[in-house]
PDB file of C-alpha atoms in Angstrom:
ATOM      1  CA  MET Y   1    -140.593 -88.629  99.076  1.00 45.00           C
ATOM      2  CA  VAL Y   2    -142.987 -89.737  96.319  1.00 47.00           C
ATOM      3  CA  GLY Y   3    -145.056 -86.820  95.033  1.00 49.00           C
ATOM      4  CA  LEU Y   4    -142.692 -84.169  96.336  1.00 47.00           C
ATOM      5  CA  LYS Y   5    -140.742 -81.764  94.175  1.00 55.00           C
ATOM      6  CA  PRO Y   6    -136.937 -81.521  94.625  1.00 50.00           C
ATOM      7  CA  SER Y   7    -137.381 -78.024  96.135  1.00 53.00           C
ATOM      8  CA  GLU Y   8    -139.709 -79.489  98.808  1.00 58.00           C
ATOM      9  CA  VAL Y   9    -137.360 -82.256  99.946  1.00 61.00           C
ATOM     10  CA  PRO Y  10    -134.909 -81.236 102.681  1.00 71.00           C
ATOM     11  CA  PRO Y  11    -131.374 -81.478 101.204  1.00 78.00           C
ATOM     12  CA  THR Y  12    -128.955 -83.785 102.932  1.00 83.00           C
ATOM     13  CA  THR Y  13    -125.696 -82.574 104.489  1.00 84.00           C
ATOM     14  CA  ALA Y  14    -123.728 -84.117 101.625  1.00 85.00           C
ATOM     15  CA  VAL Y  15    -125.869 -82.225  99.079  1.00 86.00           C
ATOM     16  CA  LYS Y  16    -125.356 -78.945 100.927  1.00 87.00           C
ATOM     17  CA  PHE Y  17    -121.626 -79.551 101.285  1.00 88.00           C
ATOM     18  CA  LEU Y  18    -121.023 -80.431  97.647  1.00 89.00           C
ATOM     19  CA  GLY Y  19    -123.509 -77.871  96.342  1.00 89.00           C
ATOM     20  CA  ALA Y  20    -121.974 -74.992  98.288  1.00 89.00           C
ATOM     21  CA  GLY Y  21    -118.453 -75.804  97.129  1.00 90.00           C
ATOM     22  CA  THR Y  22    -119.472 -76.227  93.496  1.00 91.00           C
ATOM     23  CA  ALA Y  23    -121.546 -73.045  93.461  1.00 90.00           C
ATOM     24  CA  ALA Y  24    -118.691 -71.108  95.059  1.00 90.00           C
ATOM     25  CA  CYS Y  25    -116.278 -72.390  92.383  1.00 93.00           C
ATOM     26  CA  PHE Y  26    -118.680 -71.288  89.649  1.00 92.00           C
ATOM     27  CA  ALA Y  27    -118.959 -67.820  91.216  1.00 91.00           C
ATOM     28  CA  ASP Y  28    -115.167 -67.632  91.507  1.00 92.00           C
ATOM     29  CA  LEU Y  29    -114.687 -68.472  87.819  1.00 92.00           C
ATOM     30  CA  LEU Y  30    -116.828 -65.488  86.857  1.00 90.00           C
ATOM     31  CA  THR Y  31    -115.411 -62.981  89.347  1.00 91.00           C
ATOM     32  CA  PHE Y  32    -111.761 -64.033  89.684  1.00 94.00           C
ATOM     33  CA  PRO Y  33    -110.334 -61.174  87.543  1.00 94.00           C
ATOM     34  CA  LEU Y  34    -111.968 -58.683  89.927  1.00 92.00           C
ATOM     35  CA  ASP Y  35    -110.327 -60.427  92.873  1.00 91.00           C
ATOM     36  CA  THR Y  36    -106.921 -60.331  91.143  1.00 93.00           C
ATOM     37  CA  ALA Y  37    -107.368 -56.632  90.341  1.00 92.00           C
ATOM     38  CA  LYS Y  38    -108.246 -56.029  93.985  1.00 89.00           C
ATOM     39  CA  VAL Y  39    -105.040 -57.746  95.149  1.00 90.00           C
ATOM     40  CA  ARG Y  40    -102.865 -55.787  92.707  1.00 91.00           C
ATOM     41  CA  LEU Y  41    -104.382 -52.477  93.818  1.00 89.00           C
ATOM     42  CA  GLN Y  42    -104.068 -53.406  97.483  1.00 87.00           C
ATOM     43  CA  ILE Y  43    -100.312 -54.103  97.284  1.00 86.00           C
ATOM     44  CA  GLN Y  44     -99.562 -51.138  95.032  1.00 85.00           C
ATOM     45  CA  GLY Y  45     -97.265 -48.647  96.775  1.00 79.00           C
ATOM     46  CA  GLU Y  46     -96.117 -51.150  99.400  1.00 75.00           C
ATOM     47  CA  ASN Y  47     -92.451 -51.033  98.262  1.00 67.00           C
ATOM     48  CA  GLN Y  48     -92.394 -47.788  96.338  1.00 61.00           C
ATOM     49  CA  ALA Y  49     -88.634 -47.715  95.734  1.00 48.00           C
ATOM     50  CA  THR Y  50     -88.505 -51.097  93.996  1.00 49.00           C
ATOM     51  CA  GLN Y  51     -91.967 -50.979  92.439  1.00 53.00           C
ATOM     52  CA  ALA Y  52     -91.248 -47.762  90.595  1.00 52.00           C
ATOM     53  CA  ALA Y  53     -88.832 -49.623  88.355  1.00 51.00           C
ATOM     54  CA  GLN Y  54     -90.353 -53.096  88.347  1.00 57.00           C
ATOM     55  CA  ARG Y  55     -94.153 -52.831  88.550  1.00 62.00           C
ATOM     56  CA  PRO Y  56     -96.597 -51.049  86.265  1.00 66.00           C
ATOM     57  CA  GLN Y  57     -98.977 -48.550  87.832  1.00 80.00           C
ATOM     58  CA  TYR Y  58    -102.590 -49.667  88.125  1.00 85.00           C
ATOM     59  CA  ARG Y  59    -105.528 -47.298  87.986  1.00 85.00           C
ATOM     60  CA  GLY Y  60    -109.093 -48.404  88.450  1.00 85.00           C
ATOM     61  CA  VAL Y  61    -110.634 -51.838  88.010  1.00 87.00           C
ATOM     62  CA  LEU Y  62    -110.714 -51.940  84.225  1.00 90.00           C
ATOM     63  CA  GLY Y  63    -107.370 -50.167  83.933  1.00 91.00           C
ATOM     64  CA  THR Y  64    -105.731 -52.742  86.216  1.00 91.00           C
ATOM     65  CA  ILE Y  65    -107.107 -55.714  84.283  1.00 92.00           C
ATOM     66  CA  LEU Y  66    -106.170 -54.183  80.913  1.00 93.00           C
ATOM     67  CA  THR Y  67    -102.657 -53.344  82.118  1.00 92.00           C
ATOM     68  CA  MET Y  68    -102.173 -56.913  83.319  1.00 92.00           C
ATOM     69  CA  VAL Y  69    -103.402 -58.351  80.012  1.00 93.00           C
ATOM     70  CA  ARG Y  70    -101.145 -56.013  78.037  1.00 92.00           C
ATOM     71  CA  THR Y  71     -97.983 -56.560  80.098  1.00 90.00           C
ATOM     72  CA  GLU Y  72     -98.427 -60.155  81.293  1.00 90.00           C
ATOM     73  CA  GLY Y  73    -100.758 -61.791  78.802  1.00 91.00           C
ATOM     74  CA  PRO Y  74    -104.490 -62.594  78.623  1.00 92.00           C
ATOM     75  CA  ARG Y  75    -104.327 -65.352  81.261  1.00 91.00           C
ATOM     76  CA  SER Y  76    -102.808 -63.110  83.957  1.00 91.00           C
ATOM     77  CA  PRO Y  77    -106.135 -62.050  85.591  1.00 93.00           C
ATOM     78  CA  TYR Y  78    -106.630 -65.757  86.367  1.00 94.00           C
ATOM     79  CA  ASN Y  79    -103.259 -66.243  88.097  1.00 91.00           C
ATOM     80  CA  GLY Y  80    -103.855 -68.402  91.162  1.00 91.00           C
ATOM     81  CA  LEU Y  81    -107.206 -69.716  89.912  1.00 94.00           C
ATOM     82  CA  VAL Y  82    -106.434 -73.325  90.860  1.00 93.00           C
ATOM     83  CA  ALA Y  83    -105.676 -72.326  94.451  1.00 92.00           C
ATOM     84  CA  GLY Y  84    -108.761 -70.117  94.385  1.00 92.00           C
ATOM     85  CA  LEU Y  85    -110.993 -73.030  93.389  1.00 94.00           C
ATOM     86  CA  GLN Y  86    -109.342 -75.216  96.011  1.00 93.00           C
ATOM     87  CA  ARG Y  87    -110.105 -72.510  98.555  1.00 91.00           C
ATOM     88  CA  GLN Y  88    -113.762 -72.344  97.581  1.00 90.00           C
ATOM     89  CA  MET Y  89    -114.198 -76.140  97.668  1.00 91.00           C
ATOM     90  CA  SER Y  90    -112.810 -76.174 101.221  1.00 89.00           C
ATOM     91  CA  PHE Y  91    -114.010 -72.815 102.563  1.00 89.00           C
ATOM     92  CA  ALA Y  92    -117.512 -72.504 101.147  1.00 88.00           C
ATOM     93  CA  SER Y  93    -118.292 -76.213 101.566  1.00 89.00           C
ATOM     94  CA  ILE Y  94    -117.621 -75.974 105.287  1.00 89.00           C
ATOM     95  CA  ARG Y  95    -118.849 -72.454 106.037  1.00 86.00           C
ATOM     96  CA  ILE Y  96    -122.104 -72.734 104.066  1.00 85.00           C
ATOM     97  CA  GLY Y  97    -122.616 -76.462 103.519  1.00 86.00           C
ATOM     98  CA  LEU Y  98    -122.202 -77.446 107.162  1.00 88.00           C
ATOM     99  CA  TYR Y  99    -123.930 -74.404 108.713  1.00 85.00           C
ATOM    100  CA  ASP Y 100    -127.379 -76.004 109.055  1.00 86.00           C
ATOM    101  CA  SER Y 101    -125.961 -79.186 110.559  1.00 87.00           C
ATOM    102  CA  VAL Y 102    -123.887 -77.276 113.109  1.00 87.00           C
ATOM    103  CA  LYS Y 103    -126.866 -75.029 113.911  1.00 86.00           C
ATOM    104  CA  GLN Y 104    -129.004 -78.104 114.529  1.00 87.00           C
ATOM    105  CA  PHE Y 105    -126.269 -79.518 116.755  1.00 87.00           C
ATOM    106  CA  TYR Y 106    -126.351 -76.385 118.942  1.00 86.00           C
ATOM    107  CA  THR Y 107    -130.173 -76.112 119.003  1.00 86.00           C
ATOM    108  CA  PRO Y 108    -131.678 -77.576 122.219  1.00 83.00           C
ATOM    109  CA  LYS Y 109    -133.820 -80.676 121.752  1.00 81.00           C
ATOM    110  CA  GLY Y 110    -137.482 -79.875 121.450  1.00 74.00           C
ATOM    111  CA  ALA Y 111    -136.928 -76.267 120.346  1.00 76.00           C
ATOM    112  CA  ASP Y 112    -139.017 -75.176 117.353  1.00 73.00           C
ATOM    113  CA  HIS Y 113    -136.602 -72.503 116.181  1.00 77.00           C
ATOM    114  CA  SER Y 114    -132.935 -71.670 116.608  1.00 77.00           C
ATOM    115  CA  SER Y 115    -132.197 -68.544 118.616  1.00 81.00           C
ATOM    116  CA  ILE Y 116    -130.023 -65.724 117.296  1.00 79.00           C
ATOM    117  CA  THR Y 117    -127.320 -66.821 119.766  1.00 81.00           C
ATOM    118  CA  THR Y 118    -127.383 -70.339 118.331  1.00 84.00           C
ATOM    119  CA  ARG Y 119    -127.118 -69.032 114.791  1.00 82.00           C
ATOM    120  CA  ILE Y 120    -124.175 -66.778 115.665  1.00 79.00           C
ATOM    121  CA  LEU Y 121    -122.477 -69.651 117.446  1.00 83.00           C
ATOM    122  CA  ALA Y 122    -123.016 -71.914 114.447  1.00 84.00           C
ATOM    123  CA  GLY Y 123    -121.666 -69.238 112.101  1.00 82.00           C
ATOM    124  CA  CYS Y 124    -118.606 -68.704 114.263  1.00 81.00           C
ATOM    125  CA  THR Y 125    -117.961 -72.460 114.412  1.00 86.00           C
ATOM    126  CA  THR Y 126    -118.237 -73.117 110.700  1.00 86.00           C
ATOM    127  CA  GLY Y 127    -116.299 -69.915 109.983  1.00 82.00           C
ATOM    128  CA  ALA Y 128    -113.425 -71.010 112.236  1.00 83.00           C
ATOM    129  CA  MET Y 129    -113.438 -74.493 110.727  1.00 86.00           C
ATOM    130  CA  ALA Y 130    -113.426 -73.092 107.191  1.00 85.00           C
ATOM    131  CA  VAL Y 131    -110.589 -70.659 107.890  1.00 82.00           C
ATOM    132  CA  SER Y 132    -108.476 -73.404 109.440  1.00 83.00           C
ATOM    133  CA  CYS Y 133    -108.871 -75.668 106.438  1.00 85.00           C
ATOM    134  CA  ALA Y 134    -108.730 -73.088 103.667  1.00 86.00           C
ATOM    135  CA  GLN Y 135    -105.931 -70.835 104.974  1.00 85.00           C
ATOM    136  CA  PRO Y 136    -103.074 -72.418 102.957  1.00 88.00           C
ATOM    137  CA  THR Y 137    -105.064 -72.152  99.731  1.00 90.00           C
ATOM    138  CA  ASP Y 138    -105.693 -68.461 100.374  1.00 88.00           C
ATOM    139  CA  VAL Y 139    -102.000 -67.755 100.968  1.00 88.00           C
ATOM    140  CA  VAL Y 140    -101.008 -69.495  97.711  1.00 89.00           C
ATOM    141  CA  LYS Y 141    -103.816 -67.774  95.782  1.00 91.00           C
ATOM    142  CA  ILE Y 142    -102.697 -64.338  96.874  1.00 89.00           C
ATOM    143  CA  ARG Y 143     -99.029 -65.106  96.137  1.00 89.00           C
ATOM    144  CA  PHE Y 144     -99.937 -66.000  92.543  1.00 89.00           C
ATOM    145  CA  GLN Y 145    -102.262 -63.030  92.117  1.00 88.00           C
ATOM    146  CA  ALA Y 146     -99.659 -60.588  93.461  1.00 86.00           C
ATOM    147  CA  SER Y 147     -96.671 -61.898  91.517  1.00 83.00           C
ATOM    148  CA  ILE Y 148     -95.608 -60.524  88.166  1.00 75.00           C
ATOM    149  CA  PRO Y 149     -93.919 -63.454  86.409  1.00 68.00           C
ATOM    150  CA  PRO Y 150     -90.575 -62.769  84.739  1.00 61.00           C
ATOM    151  CA  ARG Y 151     -90.141 -63.344  81.029  1.00 53.00           C
ATOM    152  CA  ALA Y 152     -88.181 -66.525  81.561  1.00 43.00           C
ATOM    153  CA  ARG Y 153     -90.418 -69.355  82.762  1.00 48.00           C
ATOM    154  CA  SER Y 154     -87.431 -70.979  84.493  1.00 49.00           C
ATOM    155  CA  ASN Y 155     -87.077 -67.956  86.773  1.00 51.00           C
ATOM    156  CA  ARG Y 156     -90.592 -68.113  88.165  1.00 62.00           C
ATOM    157  CA  LYS Y 157     -90.789 -68.490  91.909  1.00 74.00           C
ATOM    158  CA  TYR Y 158     -93.426 -71.235  91.768  1.00 78.00           C
ATOM    159  CA  SER Y 159     -93.801 -73.711  88.907  1.00 77.00           C
ATOM    160  CA  GLY Y 160     -97.355 -74.561  89.946  1.00 82.00           C
ATOM    161  CA  THR Y 161     -99.864 -74.634  92.779  1.00 84.00           C
ATOM    162  CA  MET Y 162     -98.513 -77.747  94.474  1.00 86.00           C
ATOM    163  CA  ASP Y 163     -94.962 -76.410  94.140  1.00 85.00           C
ATOM    164  CA  ALA Y 164     -96.108 -73.223  95.865  1.00 85.00           C
ATOM    165  CA  TYR Y 165     -97.419 -75.181  98.829  1.00 84.00           C
ATOM    166  CA  ARG Y 166     -94.148 -77.090  99.119  1.00 86.00           C
ATOM    167  CA  THR Y 167     -91.953 -74.016  98.605  1.00 84.00           C
ATOM    168  CA  ILE Y 168     -93.758 -71.901 101.219  1.00 84.00           C
ATOM    169  CA  ALA Y 169     -93.680 -74.750 103.731  1.00 83.00           C
ATOM    170  CA  ARG Y 170     -89.963 -75.337 103.074  1.00 85.00           C
ATOM    171  CA  GLU Y 171     -88.823 -71.691 103.093  1.00 83.00           C
ATOM    172  CA  GLU Y 172     -91.210 -70.257 105.714  1.00 82.00           C
ATOM    173  CA  GLY Y 173     -92.169 -73.378 107.644  1.00 78.00           C
ATOM    174  CA  VAL Y 174     -95.561 -75.035 107.785  1.00 74.00           C
ATOM    175  CA  ARG Y 175     -96.789 -72.043 109.776  1.00 72.00           C
ATOM    176  CA  GLY Y 176     -96.157 -69.935 106.679  1.00 72.00           C
ATOM    177  CA  LEU Y 177     -99.265 -71.537 105.170  1.00 72.00           C
ATOM    178  CA  TRP Y 178    -101.318 -70.391 108.175  1.00 68.00           C
ATOM    179  CA  LYS Y 179    -100.181 -66.741 108.457  1.00 64.00           C
ATOM    180  CA  ASP Y 180    -101.946 -65.031 111.375  1.00 74.00           C
ATOM    181  CA  ASN Y 181    -104.906 -63.343 109.809  1.00 54.00           C
ATOM    182  CA  PHE Y 182    -107.950 -65.080 111.354  1.00 50.00           C
ATOM    183  CA  PRO Y 183    -109.665 -61.754 112.266  1.00 55.00           C
ATOM    184  CA  CYS Y 184    -109.372 -60.674 108.614  1.00 52.00           C
ATOM    185  CA  HIS Y 185    -111.225 -63.728 107.311  1.00 45.00           C
ATOM    186  CA  PHE Y 186    -113.605 -63.741 110.264  1.00 47.00           C
ATOM    187  CA  ILE Y 187    -114.804 -60.168 109.568  1.00 48.00           C
ATOM    188  CA  SER Y 188    -114.948 -60.762 105.811  1.00 48.00           C
ATOM    189  CA  ALA Y 189    -116.936 -63.989 106.206  1.00 45.00           C
ATOM    190  CA  PHE Y 190    -119.841 -62.281 108.038  1.00 45.00           C
ATOM    191  CA  GLY Y 191    -120.358 -59.317 105.770  1.00 46.00           C
ATOM    192  CA  ALA Y 192    -122.203 -58.694 102.522  1.00 46.00           C
ATOM    193  CA  GLY Y 193    -122.602 -55.896 100.011  1.00 49.00           C
ATOM    194  CA  PHE Y 194    -121.345 -52.343 100.388  1.00 60.00           C
ATOM    195  CA  CYS Y 195    -121.351 -52.255 104.189  1.00 64.00           C
ATOM    196  CA  ALA Y 196    -119.299 -55.434 104.369  1.00 60.00           C
ATOM    197  CA  THR Y 197    -116.765 -54.046 101.890  1.00 66.00           C
ATOM    198  CA  LEU Y 198    -116.611 -50.755 103.780  1.00 71.00           C
ATOM    199  CA  VAL Y 199    -115.934 -52.514 107.065  1.00 68.00           C
ATOM    200  CA  ALA Y 200    -113.759 -55.354 105.822  1.00 70.00           C
ATOM    201  CA  SER Y 201    -111.630 -53.445 103.308  1.00 78.00           C
ATOM    202  CA  PRO Y 202    -108.913 -52.296 105.788  1.00 85.00           C
ATOM    203  CA  VAL Y 203    -108.624 -55.794 107.209  1.00 83.00           C
ATOM    204  CA  ASP Y 204    -108.590 -57.293 103.734  1.00 85.00           C
ATOM    205  CA  VAL Y 205    -105.777 -55.011 102.587  1.00 88.00           C
ATOM    206  CA  VAL Y 206    -103.688 -55.941 105.629  1.00 89.00           C
ATOM    207  CA  LYS Y 207    -104.455 -59.632 104.994  1.00 87.00           C
ATOM    208  CA  THR Y 208    -103.334 -59.372 101.360  1.00 89.00           C
ATOM    209  CA  ARG Y 209    -100.121 -57.559 102.206  1.00 90.00           C
ATOM    210  CA  TYR Y 210     -99.290 -59.848 105.085  1.00 89.00           C
ATOM    211  CA  MET Y 211     -99.956 -63.047 103.144  1.00 88.00           C
ATOM    212  CA  ASN Y 212     -97.916 -61.799 100.192  1.00 88.00           C
ATOM    213  CA  SER Y 213     -94.974 -60.616 102.309  1.00 88.00           C
ATOM    214  CA  PRO Y 214     -91.647 -62.508 102.431  1.00 86.00           C
ATOM    215  CA  PRO Y 215     -90.436 -63.696 105.856  1.00 86.00           C
ATOM    216  CA  GLY Y 216     -89.260 -60.831 108.051  1.00 85.00           C
ATOM    217  CA  GLN Y 217     -90.960 -57.964 106.237  1.00 89.00           C
ATOM    218  CA  TYR Y 218     -93.669 -57.643 108.897  1.00 89.00           C
ATOM    219  CA  ARG Y 219     -93.519 -58.901 112.480  1.00 89.00           C
ATOM    220  CA  SER Y 220     -97.286 -59.255 112.689  1.00 89.00           C
ATOM    221  CA  PRO Y 221    -100.524 -58.030 111.040  1.00 89.00           C
ATOM    222  CA  LEU Y 222    -100.468 -55.100 113.460  1.00 90.00           C
ATOM    223  CA  ASP Y 223     -96.925 -54.177 112.341  1.00 91.00           C
ATOM    224  CA  CYS Y 224     -98.098 -54.369 108.724  1.00 91.00           C
ATOM    225  CA  MET Y 225    -101.015 -52.046 109.515  1.00 90.00           C
ATOM    226  CA  LEU Y 226     -98.820 -49.484 111.295  1.00 92.00           C
ATOM    227  CA  LYS Y 227     -96.289 -49.438 108.459  1.00 91.00           C
ATOM    228  CA  MET Y 228     -99.069 -48.909 105.943  1.00 89.00           C
ATOM    229  CA  VAL Y 229    -100.360 -45.888 107.837  1.00 89.00           C
ATOM    230  CA  ALA Y 230     -96.856 -44.440 108.324  1.00 90.00           C
ATOM    231  CA  HIS Y 231     -95.741 -44.817 104.697  1.00 89.00           C
ATOM    232  CA  GLU Y 232     -98.955 -44.428 102.710  1.00 89.00           C
ATOM    233  CA  GLY Y 233    -101.522 -42.815 104.981  1.00 89.00           C
ATOM    234  CA  PRO Y 234    -104.953 -44.049 106.076  1.00 87.00           C
ATOM    235  CA  THR Y 235    -106.330 -44.105 102.510  1.00 87.00           C
ATOM    236  CA  ALA Y 236    -104.153 -47.157 101.867  1.00 87.00           C
ATOM    237  CA  PHE Y 237    -106.708 -49.236 103.790  1.00 86.00           C
ATOM    238  CA  TYR Y 238    -109.207 -48.695 100.950  1.00 85.00           C
ATOM    239  CA  LYS Y 239    -107.004 -49.640  98.021  1.00 86.00           C
ATOM    240  CA  GLY Y 240    -108.902 -51.971  95.716  1.00 85.00           C
ATOM    241  CA  PHE Y 241    -112.257 -50.980  97.249  1.00 81.00           C
ATOM    242  CA  THR Y 242    -114.178 -50.829  93.956  1.00 83.00           C
ATOM    243  CA  PRO Y 243    -113.175 -54.274  92.593  1.00 84.00           C
ATOM    244  CA  SER Y 244    -113.679 -55.716  96.088  1.00 79.00           C
ATOM    245  CA  PHE Y 245    -117.229 -54.344  96.202  1.00 75.00           C
ATOM    246  CA  LEU Y 246    -118.048 -55.386  92.641  1.00 80.00           C
ATOM    247  CA  ARG Y 247    -116.698 -58.888  93.232  1.00 80.00           C
ATOM    248  CA  LEU Y 248    -118.444 -59.362  96.586  1.00 72.00           C
ATOM    249  CA  GLY Y 249    -121.827 -58.368  95.260  1.00 70.00           C
ATOM    250  CA  THR Y 250    -121.529 -60.360  92.032  1.00 76.00           C
ATOM    251  CA  TRP Y 251    -120.025 -63.369  93.802  1.00 81.00           C
ATOM    252  CA  ASN Y 252    -122.819 -63.586  96.356  1.00 73.00           C
ATOM    253  CA  VAL Y 253    -125.574 -63.314  93.728  1.00 73.00           C
ATOM    254  CA  VAL Y 254    -124.024 -65.966  91.456  1.00 77.00           C
ATOM    255  CA  MET Y 255    -123.053 -68.231  94.329  1.00 80.00           C
ATOM    256  CA  PHE Y 256    -126.396 -68.366  96.125  1.00 74.00           C
ATOM    257  CA  VAL Y 257    -128.511 -68.571  92.958  1.00 76.00           C
ATOM    258  CA  THR Y 258    -126.303 -71.448  91.726  1.00 81.00           C
ATOM    259  CA  TYR Y 259    -126.322 -73.068  95.156  1.00 81.00           C
ATOM    260  CA  GLU Y 260    -130.131 -73.233  95.247  1.00 78.00           C
ATOM    261  CA  GLN Y 261    -130.302 -74.689  91.733  1.00 81.00           C
ATOM    262  CA  LEU Y 262    -127.630 -77.270  92.492  1.00 84.00           C
ATOM    263  CA  LYS Y 263    -129.416 -78.376  95.648  1.00 81.00           C
ATOM    264  CA  ARG Y 264    -132.609 -78.938  93.664  1.00 81.00           C
ATOM    265  CA  ALA Y 265    -130.714 -80.799  90.941  1.00 83.00           C
ATOM    266  CA  PHE Y 266    -128.891 -83.018  93.440  1.00 81.00           C
ATOM    267  CA  MET Y 267    -132.116 -83.796  95.277  1.00 81.00           C
ATOM    268  CA  LYS Y 268    -133.836 -84.612  91.971  1.00 80.00           C
ATOM    269  CA  VAL Y 269    -131.092 -87.098  91.139  1.00 79.00           C
ATOM    270  CA  GLN Y 270    -131.368 -88.595  94.638  1.00 76.00           C
ATOM    271  CA  MET Y 271    -135.159 -88.923  94.299  1.00 78.00           C
ATOM    272  CA  LEU Y 272    -134.829 -90.650  90.890  1.00 77.00           C
ATOM    273  CA  ARG Y 273    -132.301 -93.088  92.358  1.00 75.00           C
ATOM    274  CA  ASN Y 274    -134.660 -93.874  95.226  1.00 73.00           C
ATOM    275  CA  LEU Y 275    -137.530 -94.485  92.812  1.00 73.00           C
ATOM    276  CA  HIS Y 276    -135.453 -96.844  90.680  1.00 70.00           C
ATOM    277  CA  SER Y 277    -134.252 -98.772  93.740  1.00 69.00           C
ATOM    278  CA  GLU Y 278    -137.799 -99.382  94.991  1.00 61.00           C
TER     279      GLU Y 278
END
């Protein structure tokens, strides 16, 4: 590796794994308020009778964030951030960090390039692995983002992130942390930009509502979808579209730019260590 630049040295699996998770966390820190605004807009109108008296009305991305800050405090757009960062460290590390290794595993020996089928298979594999590991963190993240804390701290449903995991598992069973929404994440994971938001938005809205729902409110994601259409019309599937689009585009730019820089930095450190050990 002597004489090579960090960008010319193939990064190890460990570097990709750690770099992807760290870059995703950095992107989440910058875009998390947009994600929270998206969740609030997506659940708005779900229980109109009770929400009319209890919940403020949100309008637009900026209006939603400003309303939250005014009624719940300046930290409210970052509700659920800890679970969000836990999700990125598990989800992005596996989905992005392990992709090349899984793709190489599926590529036949002696082949110069991976076929499109191999790439799709690798993407599906890492996507399924990531969803399985990160699902509980996503459920907890959405619960925090959707909840409007009461004035009294002692009356809050969850005292913290770890308490949320324990409470959901105790009240809804361990399966409550893995609510049935694999297609939602699967579709969202393979999209990018406006087209991805356009396609994934209905699934994402159903995912948010279903993850945030108490036991018994919906029998299944399909039941949630049908009730949305019956009570709010088809436009309900595109609630929170603007913040979702803004967050997705910004998140991808920040994440992948940071990911590339982190890989180079990690490889530079590894090269320096190798030089000192020689």
